[in-house]
Structure formats: C-alpha cells, structure tokens
PDB file of C-alpha atoms in Angstrom:
ATOM      1  CA  ARG A1098     -27.856 -12.689  -4.962  1.00 68.00           C
ATOM      2  CA  LEU A1099     -30.269 -14.323  -2.560  1.00 77.00           C
ATOM      3  CA  ASN A1100     -31.002 -17.002  -5.140  1.00 87.00           C
ATOM      4  CA  ARG A1101     -27.277 -17.760  -5.383  1.00 91.00           C
ATOM      5  CA  ALA A1102     -27.035 -18.022  -1.582  1.00 92.00           C
ATOM      6  CA  ALA A1103     -29.980 -20.426  -1.542  1.00 91.00           C
ATOM      7  CA  ILE A1104     -28.226 -22.640  -4.109  1.00 93.00           C
ATOM      8  CA  ILE A1105     -25.046 -22.679  -1.971  1.00 91.00           C
ATOM      9  CA  VAL A1106     -26.984 -23.582   1.183  1.00 92.00           C
ATOM     10  CA  THR A1107     -28.853 -26.454  -0.487  1.00 93.00           C
ATOM     11  CA  THR A1108     -25.612 -27.753  -2.007  1.00 93.00           C
ATOM     12  CA  LEU A1109     -23.776 -27.654   1.335  1.00 92.00           C
ATOM     13  CA  GLU A1110     -26.608 -29.611   2.951  1.00 93.00           C
ATOM     14  CA  GLN A1111     -25.791 -32.483   0.584  1.00 94.00           C
ATOM     15  CA  VAL A1112     -22.100 -32.608   1.586  1.00 94.00           C
ATOM     16  CA  SER A1113     -21.293 -35.164   4.271  1.00 94.00           C
ATOM     17  CA  ASP A1114     -19.432 -34.208   7.449  1.00 94.00           C
ATOM     18  CA  LYS A1115     -16.511 -36.380   6.389  1.00 96.00           C
ATOM     19  CA  GLN A1116     -16.201 -34.625   2.999  1.00 95.00           C
ATOM     20  CA  TRP A1117     -16.523 -31.208   4.647  1.00 93.00           C
ATOM     21  CA  SER A1118     -13.735 -31.947   7.155  1.00 94.00           C
ATOM     22  CA  ARG A1119     -11.453 -33.213   4.382  1.00 95.00           C
ATOM     23  CA  PHE A1120     -12.149 -30.030   2.426  1.00 93.00           C
ATOM     24  CA  LEU A1121     -11.330 -27.819   5.430  1.00 91.00           C
ATOM     25  CA  GLN A1122      -8.110 -29.759   6.127  1.00 93.00           C
ATOM     26  CA  ALA A1123      -7.066 -29.414   2.480  1.00 92.00           C
ATOM     27  CA  GLN A1124      -7.473 -25.622   2.707  1.00 91.00           C
ATOM     28  CA  LYS A1125      -4.914 -25.472   5.579  1.00 90.00           C
ATOM     29  CA  PHE A1126      -6.631 -22.564   7.321  1.00 90.00           C
ATOM     30  CA  GLU A1127      -4.531 -23.123  10.463  1.00 90.00           C
ATOM     31  CA  GLU A1128      -1.273 -22.275   8.622  1.00 89.00           C
ATOM     32  CA  ARG A1129      -0.055 -18.696   8.638  1.00 88.00           C
ATOM     33  CA  LEU A1130       0.006 -16.877   5.303  1.00 86.00           C
ATOM     34  CA  GLU A1131       3.258 -15.379   4.056  1.00 83.00           C
ATOM     35  CA  PHE A1132       3.075 -11.719   2.948  1.00 77.00           C
ATOM     36  CA  ASN A1133       6.634 -11.505   1.647  1.00 75.00           C
ATOM     37  CA  GLU A1134       9.577 -13.840   1.989  1.00 77.00           C
ATOM     38  CA  GLY A1135      10.112 -14.270   5.730  1.00 75.00           C
ATOM     39  CA  ASP A1136       7.162 -11.997   6.601  1.00 77.00           C
ATOM     40  CA  VAL A1137       4.629 -14.414   8.071  1.00 80.00           C
ATOM     41  CA  GLY A1138       1.138 -13.095   8.594  1.00 81.00           C
ATOM     42  CA  LEU A1139      -2.161 -14.341   9.950  1.00 83.00           C
ATOM     43  CA  PRO A1140      -3.709 -17.818   9.700  1.00 87.00           C
ATOM     44  CA  GLY A1141      -7.157 -18.523   8.301  1.00 87.00           C
ATOM     45  CA  GLY A1142      -7.048 -17.276   4.736  1.00 86.00           C
ATOM     46  CA  LEU A1143      -6.398 -18.243   1.147  1.00 85.00           C
ATOM     47  CA  GLN A1144      -3.198 -16.890  -0.369  1.00 83.00           C
ATOM     48  CA  VAL A1145      -3.443 -15.465  -3.874  1.00 84.00           C
ATOM     49  CA  ILE A1146      -0.224 -14.697  -5.735  1.00 84.00           C
ATOM     50  CA  GLU A1147      -0.457 -11.826  -8.204  1.00 84.00           C
ATOM     51  CA  PRO A1148       2.071  -9.767 -10.163  1.00 87.00           C
ATOM     52  CA  ALA A1149       3.485  -6.795  -8.255  1.00 79.00           C
ATOM     53  CA  ASN A1150       2.381  -4.365 -10.972  1.00 84.00           C
ATOM     54  CA  ALA A1151      -1.250  -5.589 -10.957  1.00 85.00           C
ATOM     55  CA  HIS A1152      -2.321  -3.130  -8.235  1.00 81.00           C
ATOM     56  CA  PRO A1153       0.441  -0.564  -7.609  1.00 80.00           C
ATOM     57  CA  THR A1154       0.364   1.301  -4.302  1.00 78.00           C
ATOM     58  CA  THR A1155       2.489   4.155  -3.047  1.00 76.00           C
ATOM     59  CA  THR A1156       1.928   3.530   0.649  1.00 73.00           C
ATOM     60  CA  ASP A1157       2.565   0.390   2.629  1.00 68.00           C
ATOM     61  CA  ALA A1158      -0.571  -0.608   4.525  1.00 69.00           C
ATOM     62  CA  ILE A1159       1.380  -2.816   6.926  1.00 70.00           C
ATOM     63  CA  ARG A1160       3.056  -0.940   9.776  1.00 71.00           C
ATOM     64  CA  ARG A1161       6.265  -2.679  10.786  1.00 71.00           C
ATOM     65  CA  PHE A1162       7.895  -2.419  14.215  1.00 72.00           C
ATOM     66  CA  GLY A1163      11.122  -3.959  15.411  1.00 74.00           C
ATOM     67  CA  GLY A1164      11.379  -5.989  18.576  1.00 75.00           C
ATOM     68  CA  SER A1165       9.676  -8.969  20.123  1.00 76.00           C
ATOM     69  CA  THR A1166       6.527 -10.438  18.593  1.00 75.00           C
ATOM     70  CA  SER A1167       5.262 -11.751  21.920  1.00 80.00           C
ATOM     71  CA  PRO A1168       1.576 -10.990  22.523  1.00 81.00           C
ATOM     72  CA  ALA A1169       2.490 -10.087  26.135  1.00 85.00           C
ATOM     73  CA  MET A1170       4.745  -7.220  25.009  1.00 81.00           C
ATOM     74  CA  PRO A1171       3.079  -3.785  24.625  1.00 79.00           C
ATOM     75  CA  TRP A1172       2.928  -2.023  21.282  1.00 76.00           C
ATOM     76  CA  PRO A1173       5.691   0.543  20.742  1.00 73.00           C
ATOM     77  CA  GLN A1174       4.715   4.187  21.066  1.00 73.00           C
ATOM     78  CA  GLU A1175       4.581   6.136  17.811  1.00 67.00           C
ATOM     79  CA  ASP A1176       6.267   9.528  17.788  1.00 63.00           C
ATOM     80  CA  LYS A1177       4.026  11.999  15.963  1.00 59.00           C
ATOM     81  CA  LEU A1178       6.404  14.900  16.563  1.00 51.00           C
ATOM     82  CA  ASP A1179       9.207  14.009  14.145  1.00 52.00           C
ATOM     83  CA  GLY A1180       6.912  13.035  11.262  1.00 54.00           C
ATOM     84  CA  GLY A1181       8.820   9.816  10.606  1.00 60.00           C
ATOM     85  CA  ASP A1182       9.926   8.371   7.304  1.00 63.00           C
ATOM     86  CA  ASP A1183       6.356   8.024   6.017  1.00 63.00           C
ATOM     87  CA  ASP A1184       5.843  11.788   6.229  1.00 74.00           C
ATOM     88  CA  LYS A1185       9.159  12.496   4.490  1.00 79.00           C
ATOM     89  CA  TYR A1186       8.342  10.145   1.624  1.00 80.00           C
ATOM     90  CA  GLY A1187       4.826  11.568   1.353  1.00 81.00           C
ATOM     91  CA  ARG A1188       6.170  15.110   1.055  1.00 85.00           C
ATOM     92  CA  LEU A1189       8.767  13.997  -1.501  1.00 87.00           C
ATOM     93  CA  GLU A1190       6.085  12.248  -3.546  1.00 87.00           C
ATOM     94  CA  LYS A1191       3.865  15.358  -3.532  1.00 88.00           C
ATOM     95  CA  LEU A1192       6.848  17.480  -4.600  1.00 90.00           C
ATOM     96  CA  ILE A1193       7.581  15.166  -7.528  1.00 90.00           C
ATOM     97  CA  VAL A1194       3.926  15.139  -8.612  1.00 89.00           C
ATOM     98  CA  ARG A1195       3.792  18.951  -8.507  1.00 89.00           C
ATOM     99  CA  ALA A1196       7.057  19.256 -10.430  1.00 89.00           C
ATOM    100  CA  THR A1197       5.931  16.898 -13.193  1.00 88.00           C
ATOM    101  CA  LYS A1198       2.562  18.666 -13.397  1.00 87.00           C
ATOM    102  CA  ASN A1199       4.328  22.034 -13.728  1.00 87.00           C
ATOM    103  CA  MET A1200       6.592  20.658 -16.462  1.00 86.00           C
ATOM    104  CA  ARG A1201       3.556  19.408 -18.395  1.00 83.00           C
ATOM    105  CA  THR A1202       1.596  22.645 -18.077  1.00 80.00           C
ATOM    106  CA  SER A1203       4.528  24.926 -18.940  1.00 75.00           C
ATOM    107  CA  GLY A1204       4.882  23.270 -22.366  1.00 65.00           C
ATOM    108  CA  GLY A1205       7.636  24.264 -24.759  1.00 54.00           C
ATOM    109  CA  SER A1206       6.949  27.943 -25.511  1.00 51.00           C
ATOM    110  CA  LYS A1207       6.938  30.764 -22.995  1.00 53.00           C
ATOM    111  CA  LYS A1208       4.660  33.673 -23.874  1.00 52.00           C
ATOM    112  CA  GLY A1209       5.133  36.542 -21.452  1.00 50.00           C
ATOM    113  CA  GLY A1210       5.827  34.217 -18.560  1.00 49.00           C
ATOM    114  CA  SER A1211       8.347  35.029 -15.893  1.00 50.00           C
ATOM    115  CA  SER A1212      11.634  33.214 -15.893  1.00 50.00           C
ATOM    116  CA  SER A1213      12.989  31.313 -12.946  1.00 49.00           C
ATOM    117  CA  ALA A1214      15.745  33.911 -12.584  1.00 47.00           C
ATOM    118  CA  GLY A1215      13.154  36.636 -12.064  1.00 46.00           C
ATOM    119  CA  ALA A1216      11.456  34.576  -9.411  1.00 46.00           C
ATOM    120  CA  SER A1217      14.685  33.979  -7.542  1.00 47.00           C
ATOM    121  CA  GLY A1218      15.096  37.647  -6.676  1.00 47.00           C
ATOM    122  CA  SER A1219      17.861  38.555  -9.102  1.00 46.00           C
ATOM    123  CA  GLY A1220      15.658  41.293 -10.563  1.00 47.00           C
ATOM    124  CA  GLY A1221      16.294  40.190 -14.142  1.00 47.00           C
ATOM    125  CA  VAL A1222      19.283  42.491 -14.563  1.00 47.00           C
ATOM    126  CA  SER A1223      21.971  41.028 -16.766  1.00 47.00           C
ATOM    127  CA  ALA A1224      25.678  41.760 -16.420  1.00 47.00           C
ATOM    128  CA  GLY A1225      26.576  45.137 -17.888  1.00 48.00           C
ATOM    129  CA  ALA A1226      23.008  46.364 -18.314  1.00 47.00           C
ATOM    130  CA  GLY A1227      23.296  48.955 -15.585  1.00 47.00           C
ATOM    131  CA  GLU A1228      26.597  50.470 -16.746  1.00 48.00           C
ATOM    132  CA  ASP A1229      26.630  54.032 -18.077  1.00 49.00           C
ATOM    133  CA  SER A1230      29.079  55.096 -20.723  1.00 47.00           C
ATOM    134  CA  ASP A1231      30.934  58.379 -20.075  1.00 45.00           C
TER     135      ASP A1231
END
C-alpha cells in the first residue's frame, strides 16, 4: 500500500497547478449531493448511483426532522418515552422474523407437539367430550 501511495505522490508532483485546478472544478465539490429526489445533502463528495437492491437495509440511517433548516435554529428534542415509529417498526420486523422462523422449524408434520388451541387456554376439550350419557 505504501508503494501505491508513493506512486500517487510522484504522479501528483508532475501535475501543474492549472491542470489540478481544472480537475477540481470539474469535480464540482462545492455542489451539494442529492440523496433522493428533493433531498439535498452535503457538498464535497462524489455521487455514485447504484441500484436500490444492491445493498438492502432495513433501517434508515438518515434521521429526518421537520421544520426550518437554518443553522441558527436548535435541533428538535427527541422523545424517548413514546418509542416513536422506529421502535414500532423494529418490533414489527422482529415479530415477522420470529414468525417466519417458527413456520420453517415447525415443518409439515406434528409429532406429539401441542396445538395452538391447547396453548390458548381452551384445555383441548372438544364439544360434547364432557357429556355423560344417562
């Protein structure tokens, strides 16, 4: 890696100041990058467009707040008491993962396993099973 860095340094020494400034202007580092349509982000980067399914994520890393974008305005306070939508979606996702895992592990045949009716507190008694004939 150090050898590669040495090659880059010696190559950059050969580039004139005029060529370097044209290169920097062509990169447009002062323009803000667009995350999504209408969602303008930070300046100073190179935007790479990739398919949405290339790196799927279940959580949004960008926290979004309504209101003014003025740097003079304070950040809104986050309420940790109600859990928010992120917590609700996280719990729902965990529930779905557990349910699909249970469906896979239960398979097709039930050998001596308890039914869902037994687990619900019905006691497993069917209609008419407790009747005595006189």
